[in-house]
Amino acid sequence: MSLLCVDKLSVVLPGERVVWGRARGCEIVKAVSFEIAKGQTVSLVGESGSGKTTTGRALMKLAPVVAGQIFFDGVDLVPLLPWQFFPWRKRMQMIFQDPWHSLNPRLTIERILAEPFEIHFPGQDVSTRRACVAALLERVGLPKAFASRHPHELSGGQRQRIGIARALAVEPELLICDEPVSALDVVAQAQIITLLGRLQAELGFGCLFISHDLAVVEQISERVLVMQSGEIVEQGSVEELYSNPQHPYTRALMDAVPDIQRTPLQV
Ligand SMILES: Nc1ncnc2c1ncn2[C@@H]1O[C@H](COP(=O)(O)OP(=O)(O)O)[C@@H](O)[C@H]1O
Ligand SMILES: [Mg+2]
């Protein structure tokens, strides 16, 4: 059985479309269907504004679903009320493009990483929690001493490591990564991609990797979903899709990837 099975999911956000003088919502995600198996990485690609973030947010019940179903481990999440959804939030986590905006600048890294434990394991004593935070820092390749720092004292790549550590604190079964490396330089990008791959091999979580960068997607995913204007126009394995794209939109996305010819240095 698949970990996540999304069936004809539609999301309508309040928009500026005016029909007969009245503002109506815009359908941002249109009857989207896909599956993610346990431990599998599936990428969602498409140009900016195609509805990728809204799809990810809808899975976390952060965007209004008007139709369709989201089966997580066989249970439909769509009809659940917020308090019913609470235990599921521990099983699926999301990391965001810009770690700067998703970390509270006033809190130390220790407090930021302790938060998920406070929410999901309220009875835990202080020394155990401190040990869990230290273990998390080690897991994402940061020194323990970073616990006393604030987010502004870290680089972009280090901040994204904290975002990843916070999401993995409760050992989720599904990680939704919304453009996690798009705000980083190429070196930090490569390090974060390697880290995510290593953590996935260790912890076995499934991953929905949202990106507009087809070069990164090719490296890390097994399947790819191509989204255009809120619809999935093509999906398939990385090998199929990259070697033989069928839809003109997929071909246009592929053509937009710069093909750098590396010539050896002459010394
Ligand atoms: N809160 C919102 N209210 C209304 N429209 C929104 C909101 N958030 C995003 N949109 C619109 O939804 C569309 C898809 O946005 P988004 O899901 O962020 O796309 P992507 O992540 O692929 O760039 C865009 O046209 C955007 O303007
Ligand atoms: Mg987005």
PDB file of C-alpha atoms and ligand atoms in Angstrom:
ATOM      1  CA  MET A   1       0.000   0.000   0.000  1.00  0.00           C
ATOM      2  CA  SER A   2       1.265   3.482  -0.792  1.00  0.00           C
ATOM      3  CA  LEU A   3       2.096   5.941   1.978  1.00  0.00           C
ATOM      4  CA  LEU A   4       0.279   8.819   0.313  1.00  0.00           C
ATOM      5  CA  CYS A   5      -2.426   8.544  -2.306  1.00  0.00           C
ATOM      6  CA  VAL A   6      -3.873  11.794  -3.639  1.00  0.00           C
ATOM      7  CA  ASP A   7      -7.037  11.441  -5.676  1.00  0.00           C
ATOM      8  CA  LYS A   8      -8.480  14.275  -7.824  1.00  0.00           C
ATOM      9  CA  LEU A   9      -7.449  16.956  -5.345  1.00  0.00           C
ATOM     10  CA  SER A  10      -8.735  20.473  -6.063  1.00  0.00           C
ATOM     11  CA  VAL A  11      -7.890  23.647  -4.163  1.00  0.00           C
ATOM     12  CA  VAL A  12      -9.682  26.977  -4.538  1.00  0.00           C
ATOM     13  CA  LEU A  13      -8.054  30.094  -3.075  1.00  0.00           C
ATOM     14  CA  PRO A  14      -9.840  33.409  -2.659  1.00  0.00           C
ATOM     15  CA  GLY A  15      -8.886  35.253  -5.847  1.00  0.00           C
ATOM     16  CA  GLU A  16      -9.671  38.384  -7.774  1.00  0.00           C
ATOM     17  CA  ARG A  17     -11.613  36.680 -10.553  1.00  0.00           C
ATOM     18  CA  VAL A  18     -14.866  38.598 -10.811  1.00  0.00           C
ATOM     19  CA  VAL A  19     -17.990  36.846 -12.140  1.00  0.00           C
ATOM     20  CA  TRP A  20     -21.184  38.897 -12.489  1.00  0.00           C
ATOM     21  CA  GLY A  21     -19.733  41.639 -10.297  1.00  0.00           C
ATOM     22  CA  ARG A  22     -18.860  39.258  -7.429  1.00  0.00           C
ATOM     23  CA  ALA A  23     -15.362  38.072  -6.445  1.00  0.00           C
ATOM     24  CA  ARG A  24     -14.968  34.317  -6.875  1.00  0.00           C
ATOM     25  CA  GLY A  25     -12.184  32.019  -5.817  1.00  0.00           C
ATOM     26  CA  CYS A  26      -9.620  30.726  -8.287  1.00  0.00           C
ATOM     27  CA  GLU A  27      -9.042  27.020  -8.734  1.00  0.00           C
ATOM     28  CA  ILE A  28      -5.280  26.811  -8.172  1.00  0.00           C
ATOM     29  CA  VAL A  29      -4.943  23.015  -8.016  1.00  0.00           C
ATOM     30  CA  LYS A  30      -7.138  21.100 -10.459  1.00  0.00           C
ATOM     31  CA  ALA A  31      -8.037  17.415  -9.910  1.00  0.00           C
ATOM     32  CA  VAL A  32      -4.486  16.346  -9.127  1.00  0.00           C
ATOM     33  CA  SER A  33      -3.797  12.616  -8.552  1.00  0.00           C
ATOM     34  CA  PHE A  34      -0.529  10.908  -7.574  1.00  0.00           C
ATOM     35  CA  GLU A  35       0.956   8.399  -5.150  1.00  0.00           C
ATOM     36  CA  ILE A  36       4.075   8.191  -2.993  1.00  0.00           C
ATOM     37  CA  ALA A  37       5.281   4.807  -1.716  1.00  0.00           C
ATOM     38  CA  LYS A  38       6.968   4.385   1.671  1.00  0.00           C
ATOM     39  CA  GLY A  39      10.534   5.724   1.493  1.00  0.00           C
ATOM     40  CA  GLN A  40      10.108   6.952  -2.110  1.00  0.00           C
ATOM     41  CA  THR A  41      11.021  10.424  -3.401  1.00  0.00           C
ATOM     42  CA  VAL A  42       8.576  11.959  -5.847  1.00  0.00           C
ATOM     43  CA  SER A  43       9.290  15.388  -7.297  1.00  0.00           C
ATOM     44  CA  LEU A  44       6.732  17.988  -8.288  1.00  0.00           C
ATOM     45  CA  VAL A  45       8.080  20.319 -10.970  1.00  0.00           C
ATOM     46  CA  GLY A  46       6.670  23.261 -12.875  1.00  0.00           C
ATOM     47  CA  GLU A  47       7.274  26.944 -13.431  1.00  0.00           C
ATOM     48  CA  SER A  48       6.683  29.539 -10.711  1.00  0.00           C
ATOM     49  CA  GLY A  49       2.958  30.073 -10.064  1.00  0.00           C
ATOM     50  CA  SER A  50       1.909  26.649 -11.368  1.00  0.00           C
ATOM     51  CA  GLY A  51       0.457  25.623  -7.975  1.00  0.00           C
ATOM     52  CA  LYS A  52       3.242  23.470  -6.475  1.00  0.00           C
ATOM     53  CA  THR A  53       3.380  25.168  -3.062  1.00  0.00           C
ATOM     54  CA  THR A  54      -0.419  25.204  -2.831  1.00  0.00           C
ATOM     55  CA  THR A  55      -0.462  21.433  -3.494  1.00  0.00           C
ATOM     56  CA  GLY A  56       2.099  20.860  -0.692  1.00  0.00           C
ATOM     57  CA  ARG A  57       0.172  23.117   1.685  1.00  0.00           C
ATOM     58  CA  ALA A  58      -3.102  21.326   0.878  1.00  0.00           C
ATOM     59  CA  LEU A  59      -1.514  18.008   1.917  1.00  0.00           C
ATOM     60  CA  MET A  60      -0.757  19.571   5.314  1.00  0.00           C
ATOM     61  CA  LYS A  61      -4.303  20.984   5.514  1.00  0.00           C
ATOM     62  CA  LEU A  62      -2.938  24.522   5.152  1.00  0.00           C
ATOM     63  CA  ALA A  63      -4.926  25.295   1.973  1.00  0.00           C
ATOM     64  CA  PRO A  64      -8.670  24.830   1.409  1.00  0.00           C
ATOM     65  CA  VAL A  65      -9.467  21.575  -0.397  1.00  0.00           C
ATOM     66  CA  VAL A  66     -12.771  21.783  -2.284  1.00  0.00           C
ATOM     67  CA  ALA A  67     -12.771  18.308  -3.828  1.00  0.00           C
ATOM     68  CA  GLY A  68     -10.798  15.073  -3.834  1.00  0.00           C
ATOM     69  CA  GLN A  69      -9.166  12.858  -1.263  1.00  0.00           C
ATOM     70  CA  ILE A  70      -5.772  12.635   0.453  1.00  0.00           C
ATOM     71  CA  PHE A  71      -5.181   9.117   1.765  1.00  0.00           C
ATOM     72  CA  PHE A  72      -2.297   8.921   4.215  1.00  0.00           C
ATOM     73  CA  ASP A  73      -1.592   5.337   5.241  1.00  0.00           C
ATOM     74  CA  GLY A  74      -5.114   4.490   4.034  1.00  0.00           C
ATOM     75  CA  VAL A  75      -7.009   7.229   5.933  1.00  0.00           C
ATOM     76  CA  ASP A  76      -8.600  10.186   4.106  1.00  0.00           C
ATOM     77  CA  LEU A  77      -7.279  13.383   5.725  1.00  0.00           C
ATOM     78  CA  VAL A  78      -9.658  15.786   3.935  1.00  0.00           C
ATOM     79  CA  PRO A  79     -12.697  15.416   6.239  1.00  0.00           C
ATOM     80  CA  LEU A  80     -10.609  15.506   9.456  1.00  0.00           C
ATOM     81  CA  LEU A  81     -11.147  18.458  11.818  1.00  0.00           C
ATOM     82  CA  PRO A  82      -8.007  20.276  13.078  1.00  0.00           C
ATOM     83  CA  TRP A  83      -7.938  18.393  16.412  1.00  0.00           C
ATOM     84  CA  GLN A  84      -8.438  15.086  14.585  1.00  0.00           C
ATOM     85  CA  PHE A  85      -5.560  15.960  12.250  1.00  0.00           C
ATOM     86  CA  PHE A  86      -3.156  16.688  15.151  1.00  0.00           C
ATOM     87  CA  PRO A  87      -1.669  13.131  15.428  1.00  0.00           C
ATOM     88  CA  TRP A  88      -1.146  13.076  11.643  1.00  0.00           C
ATOM     89  CA  ARG A  89       0.895  16.262  11.782  1.00  0.00           C
ATOM     90  CA  LYS A  90       3.577  14.274  13.587  1.00  0.00           C
ATOM     91  CA  ARG A  91       3.673  11.807  10.689  1.00  0.00           C
ATOM     92  CA  MET A  92       4.071  14.418   7.917  1.00  0.00           C
ATOM     93  CA  GLN A  93       6.256  17.513   8.050  1.00  0.00           C
ATOM     94  CA  MET A  94       7.095  20.316   5.654  1.00  0.00           C
ATOM     95  CA  ILE A  95      10.269  22.315   5.042  1.00  0.00           C
ATOM     96  CA  PHE A  96      10.239  25.599   3.209  1.00  0.00           C
ATOM     97  CA  GLN A  97      12.243  27.452   0.597  1.00  0.00           C
ATOM     98  CA  ASP A  98      13.442  30.248   2.787  1.00  0.00           C
ATOM     99  CA  PRO A  99      14.780  29.055   6.149  1.00  0.00           C
ATOM    100  CA  TRP A 100      15.186  32.695   7.172  1.00  0.00           C
ATOM    101  CA  HIS A 101      11.436  33.293   7.280  1.00  0.00           C
ATOM    102  CA  SER A 102      10.491  29.915   8.734  1.00  0.00           C
ATOM    103  CA  LEU A 103      12.707  30.225  11.844  1.00  0.00           C
ATOM    104  CA  ASN A 104      11.693  32.620  14.630  1.00  0.00           C
ATOM    105  CA  PRO A 105      14.618  35.144  14.821  1.00  0.00           C
ATOM    106  CA  ARG A 106      14.056  35.777  18.538  1.00  0.00           C
ATOM    107  CA  LEU A 107      14.533  32.154  19.624  1.00  0.00           C
ATOM    108  CA  THR A 108      17.809  30.280  20.083  1.00  0.00           C
ATOM    109  CA  ILE A 109      18.384  27.153  17.970  1.00  0.00           C
ATOM    110  CA  GLU A 110      17.891  25.129  21.178  1.00  0.00           C
ATOM    111  CA  ARG A 111      14.393  26.606  21.666  1.00  0.00           C
ATOM    112  CA  ILE A 112      13.512  26.202  17.962  1.00  0.00           C
ATOM    113  CA  LEU A 113      14.490  22.527  17.966  1.00  0.00           C
ATOM    114  CA  ALA A 114      12.867  21.860  21.365  1.00  0.00           C
ATOM    115  CA  GLU A 115       9.473  23.107  20.092  1.00  0.00           C
ATOM    116  CA  PRO A 116       8.366  19.951  18.215  1.00  0.00           C
ATOM    117  CA  PHE A 117       9.207  17.837  21.282  1.00  0.00           C
ATOM    118  CA  GLU A 118       7.213  20.232  23.536  1.00  0.00           C
ATOM    119  CA  ILE A 119       4.210  19.922  21.211  1.00  0.00           C
ATOM    120  CA  HIS A 120       4.277  16.185  20.575  1.00  0.00           C
ATOM    121  CA  PHE A 121       5.967  14.855  23.743  1.00  0.00           C
ATOM    122  CA  PRO A 122       4.800  17.295  26.459  1.00  0.00           C
ATOM    123  CA  GLY A 123       5.794  14.993  29.358  1.00  0.00           C
ATOM    124  CA  GLN A 124       9.489  14.795  28.371  1.00  0.00           C
ATOM    125  CA  ASP A 125      11.957  16.072  31.012  1.00  0.00           C
ATOM    126  CA  VAL A 126      14.357  18.924  30.298  1.00  0.00           C
ATOM    127  CA  SER A 127      17.588  16.872  30.213  1.00  0.00           C
ATOM    128  CA  THR A 128      16.125  14.308  27.757  1.00  0.00           C
ATOM    129  CA  ARG A 129      14.888  17.142  25.550  1.00  0.00           C
ATOM    130  CA  ARG A 130      18.339  18.772  25.618  1.00  0.00           C
ATOM    131  CA  ALA A 131      19.930  15.450  24.605  1.00  0.00           C
ATOM    132  CA  CYS A 132      17.377  15.100  21.748  1.00  0.00           C
ATOM    133  CA  VAL A 133      18.263  18.597  20.478  1.00  0.00           C
ATOM    134  CA  ALA A 134      22.004  17.766  20.595  1.00  0.00           C
ATOM    135  CA  ALA A 135      21.352  14.514  18.695  1.00  0.00           C
ATOM    136  CA  LEU A 136      19.343  16.423  16.065  1.00  0.00           C
ATOM    137  CA  LEU A 137      22.167  18.929  15.526  1.00  0.00           C
ATOM    138  CA  GLU A 138      24.616  16.062  15.097  1.00  0.00           C
ATOM    139  CA  ARG A 139      22.245  14.326  12.661  1.00  0.00           C
ATOM    140  CA  VAL A 140      22.241  17.358  10.343  1.00  0.00           C
ATOM    141  CA  GLY A 141      26.009  17.853  10.626  1.00  0.00           C
ATOM    142  CA  LEU A 142      26.133  20.899  12.933  1.00  0.00           C
ATOM    143  CA  PRO A 143      28.205  21.290  16.128  1.00  0.00           C
ATOM    144  CA  LYS A 144      26.356  21.072  19.469  1.00  0.00           C
ATOM    145  CA  ALA A 145      27.557  24.586  20.331  1.00  0.00           C
ATOM    146  CA  PHE A 146      25.120  25.958  17.719  1.00  0.00           C
ATOM    147  CA  ALA A 147      22.301  25.340  20.232  1.00  0.00           C
ATOM    148  CA  SER A 148      22.943  28.692  21.904  1.00  0.00           C
ATOM    149  CA  ARG A 149      23.017  30.690  18.636  1.00  0.00           C
ATOM    150  CA  HIS A 150      20.194  32.647  17.004  1.00  0.00           C
ATOM    151  CA  PRO A 151      19.147  32.114  13.340  1.00  0.00           C
ATOM    152  CA  HIS A 152      20.924  35.327  12.197  1.00  0.00           C
ATOM    153  CA  GLU A 153      24.229  33.852  13.396  1.00  0.00           C
ATOM    154  CA  LEU A 154      24.012  31.036  10.834  1.00  0.00           C
ATOM    155  CA  SER A 155      24.604  30.883   7.070  1.00  0.00           C
ATOM    156  CA  GLY A 156      21.732  30.095   4.672  1.00  0.00           C
ATOM    157  CA  GLY A 157      22.821  26.460   4.354  1.00  0.00           C
ATOM    158  CA  GLN A 158      23.143  26.079   8.128  1.00  0.00           C
ATOM    159  CA  ARG A 159      19.693  27.627   8.620  1.00  0.00           C
ATOM    160  CA  GLN A 160      18.221  25.123   6.156  1.00  0.00           C
ATOM    161  CA  ARG A 161      19.904  22.335   8.164  1.00  0.00           C
ATOM    162  CA  ILE A 162      18.030  23.643  11.234  1.00  0.00           C
ATOM    163  CA  GLY A 163      14.781  23.618   9.198  1.00  0.00           C
ATOM    164  CA  ILE A 164      15.448  19.988   8.254  1.00  0.00           C
ATOM    165  CA  ALA A 165      16.363  19.063  11.855  1.00  0.00           C
ATOM    166  CA  ARG A 166      13.140  20.645  13.139  1.00  0.00           C
ATOM    167  CA  ALA A 167      11.039  18.754  10.581  1.00  0.00           C
ATOM    168  CA  LEU A 168      12.745  15.434  11.366  1.00  0.00           C
ATOM    169  CA  ALA A 169      12.548  15.856  15.171  1.00  0.00           C
ATOM    170  CA  VAL A 170       9.325  13.846  15.366  1.00  0.00           C
ATOM    171  CA  GLU A 171      10.546  11.248  12.824  1.00  0.00           C
ATOM    172  CA  PRO A 172       7.877  11.827  10.160  1.00  0.00           C
ATOM    173  CA  GLU A 173       7.004   9.227   7.538  1.00  0.00           C
ATOM    174  CA  LEU A 174       6.516  11.882   4.852  1.00  0.00           C
ATOM    175  CA  LEU A 175       8.603  15.015   4.314  1.00  0.00           C
ATOM    176  CA  ILE A 176       7.296  17.719   1.997  1.00  0.00           C
ATOM    177  CA  CYS A 177      10.236  19.833   0.816  1.00  0.00           C
ATOM    178  CA  ASP A 178       9.121  23.059  -0.849  1.00  0.00           C
ATOM    179  CA  GLU A 179      12.084  24.281  -2.937  1.00  0.00           C
ATOM    180  CA  PRO A 180      14.473  23.602  -0.019  1.00  0.00           C
ATOM    181  CA  VAL A 181      17.620  24.586  -1.937  1.00  0.00           C
ATOM    182  CA  SER A 182      16.352  27.334  -4.249  1.00  0.00           C
ATOM    183  CA  ALA A 183      17.533  30.141  -1.948  1.00  0.00           C
ATOM    184  CA  LEU A 184      21.040  28.677  -1.528  1.00  0.00           C
ATOM    185  CA  ASP A 185      24.300  28.969  -3.470  1.00  0.00           C
ATOM    186  CA  VAL A 186      25.370  25.929  -5.503  1.00  0.00           C
ATOM    187  CA  VAL A 187      27.815  24.575  -2.901  1.00  0.00           C
ATOM    188  CA  ALA A 188      25.258  24.753  -0.080  1.00  0.00           C
ATOM    189  CA  GLN A 189      22.658  23.287  -2.495  1.00  0.00           C
ATOM    190  CA  ALA A 190      24.810  20.226  -3.150  1.00  0.00           C
ATOM    191  CA  GLN A 191      25.488  19.775   0.583  1.00  0.00           C
ATOM    192  CA  ILE A 192      21.794  19.961   1.506  1.00  0.00           C
ATOM    193  CA  ILE A 193      20.817  17.517  -1.282  1.00  0.00           C
ATOM    194  CA  THR A 194      23.481  15.064  -0.067  1.00  0.00           C
ATOM    195  CA  LEU A 195      22.281  15.503   3.525  1.00  0.00           C
ATOM    196  CA  LEU A 196      18.639  14.867   2.568  1.00  0.00           C
ATOM    197  CA  GLY A 197      19.659  11.705   0.672  1.00  0.00           C
ATOM    198  CA  ARG A 198      21.690  10.415   3.636  1.00  0.00           C
ATOM    199  CA  LEU A 199      18.903  11.153   6.135  1.00  0.00           C
ATOM    200  CA  GLN A 200      16.353   9.450   3.916  1.00  0.00           C
ATOM    201  CA  ALA A 201      18.530   6.330   3.708  1.00  0.00           C
ATOM    202  CA  GLU A 202      18.890   6.376   7.521  1.00  0.00           C
ATOM    203  CA  LEU A 203      15.304   7.185   8.483  1.00  0.00           C
ATOM    204  CA  GLY A 204      13.314   5.841   5.510  1.00  0.00           C
ATOM    205  CA  PHE A 205      10.829   8.701   5.118  1.00  0.00           C
ATOM    206  CA  GLY A 206       8.914   9.275   1.870  1.00  0.00           C
ATOM    207  CA  CYS A 207       9.475  12.670   0.257  1.00  0.00           C
ATOM    208  CA  LEU A 208       7.537  15.058  -1.961  1.00  0.00           C
ATOM    209  CA  PHE A 209      10.275  17.266  -3.394  1.00  0.00           C
ATOM    210  CA  ILE A 210       8.900  20.465  -4.888  1.00  0.00           C
ATOM    211  CA  SER A 211      11.284  22.219  -7.268  1.00  0.00           C
ATOM    212  CA  HIS A 212      11.569  24.202 -10.470  1.00  0.00           C
ATOM    213  CA  ASP A 213      15.130  22.922 -10.970  1.00  0.00           C
ATOM    214  CA  LEU A 214      15.113  19.828 -13.189  1.00  0.00           C
ATOM    215  CA  ALA A 215      18.830  19.201 -12.690  1.00  0.00           C
ATOM    216  CA  VAL A 216      18.336  18.804  -8.906  1.00  0.00           C
ATOM    217  CA  VAL A 217      15.193  16.704  -9.420  1.00  0.00           C
ATOM    218  CA  GLU A 218      17.037  14.250 -11.675  1.00  0.00           C
ATOM    219  CA  GLN A 219      19.606  13.656  -8.923  1.00  0.00           C
ATOM    220  CA  ILE A 220      17.277  12.841  -6.084  1.00  0.00           C
ATOM    221  CA  SER A 221      13.925  11.505  -7.225  1.00  0.00           C
ATOM    222  CA  GLU A 222      12.499   8.251  -8.508  1.00  0.00           C
ATOM    223  CA  ARG A 223       9.301   9.683 -10.015  1.00  0.00           C
ATOM    224  CA  VAL A 224       8.424  13.119 -11.356  1.00  0.00           C
ATOM    225  CA  LEU A 225       5.093  14.941 -11.594  1.00  0.00           C
ATOM    226  CA  VAL A 226       4.960  17.834 -14.052  1.00  0.00           C
ATOM    227  CA  MET A 227       2.522  20.592 -13.095  1.00  0.00           C
ATOM    228  CA  GLN A 228       1.218  23.290 -15.425  1.00  0.00           C
ATOM    229  CA  SER A 229      -1.425  25.806 -14.315  1.00  0.00           C
ATOM    230  CA  GLY A 230      -2.570  23.574 -11.451  1.00  0.00           C
ATOM    231  CA  GLU A 231      -2.807  20.359 -13.474  1.00  0.00           C
ATOM    232  CA  ILE A 232      -0.439  17.411 -13.626  1.00  0.00           C
ATOM    233  CA  VAL A 233       0.168  17.182 -17.365  1.00  0.00           C
ATOM    234  CA  GLU A 234       2.656  14.306 -17.256  1.00  0.00           C
ATOM    235  CA  GLN A 235       4.131  11.905 -14.721  1.00  0.00           C
ATOM    236  CA  GLY A 236       6.583   9.041 -14.855  1.00  0.00           C
ATOM    237  CA  SER A 237       9.894   7.651 -13.644  1.00  0.00           C
ATOM    238  CA  VAL A 238      12.954   9.893 -13.939  1.00  0.00           C
ATOM    239  CA  GLU A 239      14.419   7.650 -16.667  1.00  0.00           C
ATOM    240  CA  GLU A 240      11.213   7.707 -18.760  1.00  0.00           C
ATOM    241  CA  LEU A 241      10.540  11.388 -18.369  1.00  0.00           C
ATOM    242  CA  TYR A 242      14.081  12.679 -18.919  1.00  0.00           C
ATOM    243  CA  SER A 243      14.817  10.422 -21.873  1.00  0.00           C
ATOM    244  CA  ASN A 244      11.465  10.685 -23.596  1.00  0.00           C
ATOM    245  CA  PRO A 245       9.280  13.611 -22.437  1.00  0.00           C
ATOM    246  CA  GLN A 246       5.829  13.392 -24.059  1.00  0.00           C
ATOM    247  CA  HIS A 247       4.070  16.620 -23.154  1.00  0.00           C
ATOM    248  CA  PRO A 248       5.210  19.859 -24.879  1.00  0.00           C
ATOM    249  CA  TYR A 249       5.307  21.599 -21.478  1.00  0.00           C
ATOM    250  CA  THR A 250       7.708  18.967 -20.093  1.00  0.00           C
ATOM    251  CA  ARG A 251       9.898  19.402 -23.174  1.00  0.00           C
ATOM    252  CA  ALA A 252       9.874  23.175 -22.708  1.00  0.00           C
ATOM    253  CA  LEU A 253      10.964  22.751 -19.050  1.00  0.00           C
ATOM    254  CA  MET A 254      13.765  20.395 -20.136  1.00  0.00           C
ATOM    255  CA  ASP A 255      14.939  22.829 -22.800  1.00  0.00           C
ATOM    256  CA  ALA A 256      15.182  25.552 -20.158  1.00  0.00           C
ATOM    257  CA  VAL A 257      17.873  23.593 -18.231  1.00  0.00           C
ATOM    258  CA  PRO A 258      21.262  25.010 -19.217  1.00  0.00           C
ATOM    259  CA  ASP A 259      23.508  22.303 -20.608  1.00  0.00           C
ATOM    260  CA  ILE A 260      26.957  23.303 -19.396  1.00  0.00           C
ATOM    261  CA  GLN A 261      29.865  21.814 -21.342  1.00  0.00           C
ATOM    262  CA  ARG A 262      32.732  21.412 -18.892  1.00  0.00           C
ATOM    263  CA  THR A 263      36.165  21.580 -20.500  1.00  0.00           C
ATOM    264  CA  PRO A 264      39.160  20.330 -18.500  1.00  0.00           C
ATOM    265  CA  LEU A 265      41.428  23.039 -17.102  1.00  0.00           C
ATOM    266  CA  GLN A 266      44.545  23.640 -19.193  1.00  0.00           C
ATOM    267  CA  VAL A 267      47.589  23.861 -16.941  1.00  0.00           C
TER     268      VAL A 267
HETATM  269  N1  LIG B   1      -3.028  32.872  -0.450  1.00  0.00           N
HETATM  270  C1  LIG B   1      -3.305  33.005  -1.746  1.00  0.00           C
HETATM  271  N2  LIG B   1      -4.447  33.598  -2.169  1.00  0.00           N
HETATM  272  C2  LIG B   1      -4.746  33.695  -3.482  1.00  0.00           C
HETATM  273  N3  LIG B   1      -3.971  33.237  -4.472  1.00  0.00           N
HETATM  274  C3  LIG B   1      -2.823  32.650  -4.126  1.00  0.00           C
HETATM  275  C4  LIG B   1      -2.416  32.490  -2.755  1.00  0.00           C
HETATM  276  N4  LIG B   1      -1.229  31.842  -2.725  1.00  0.00           N
HETATM  277  C5  LIG B   1      -0.892  31.623  -4.016  1.00  0.00           C
HETATM  278  N5  LIG B   1      -1.839  32.101  -4.855  1.00  0.00           N
HETATM  279  C6  LIG B   1      -1.827  31.996  -6.336  1.00  0.00           C
HETATM  280  O1  LIG B   1      -1.842  30.628  -6.643  1.00  0.00           O
HETATM  281  C7  LIG B   1      -1.052  30.365  -7.800  1.00  0.00           C
HETATM  282  C8  LIG B   1      -0.109  29.223  -7.500  1.00  0.00           C
HETATM  283  O2  LIG B   1       0.797  29.622  -6.477  1.00  0.00           O
HETATM  284  P1  LIG B   1       1.853  28.639  -5.848  1.00  0.00           P
HETATM  285  O3  LIG B   1       1.158  27.425  -5.363  1.00  0.00           O
HETATM  286  O4  LIG B   1       2.631  29.424  -4.839  1.00  0.00           O
HETATM  287  O5  LIG B   1       2.765  28.267  -7.102  1.00  0.00           O
HETATM  288  P2  LIG B   1       4.259  27.731  -7.184  1.00  0.00           P
HETATM  289  O6  LIG B   1       4.641  27.203  -5.830  1.00  0.00           O
HETATM  290  O7  LIG B   1       4.210  26.681  -8.239  1.00  0.00           O
HETATM  291  O8  LIG B   1       5.105  28.880  -7.589  1.00  0.00           O
HETATM  292  C9  LIG B   1      -0.366  31.656  -8.159  1.00  0.00           C
HETATM  293  O9  LIG B   1      -1.028  32.194  -9.282  1.00  0.00           O
HETATM  294  C10 LIG B   1      -0.548  32.537  -6.940  1.00  0.00           C
HETATM  295  O10 LIG B   1      -0.678  33.870  -7.327  1.00  0.00           O
HETATM  296 MG    MG B   2       6.229  27.737  -4.587  1.00  0.00          MG
END
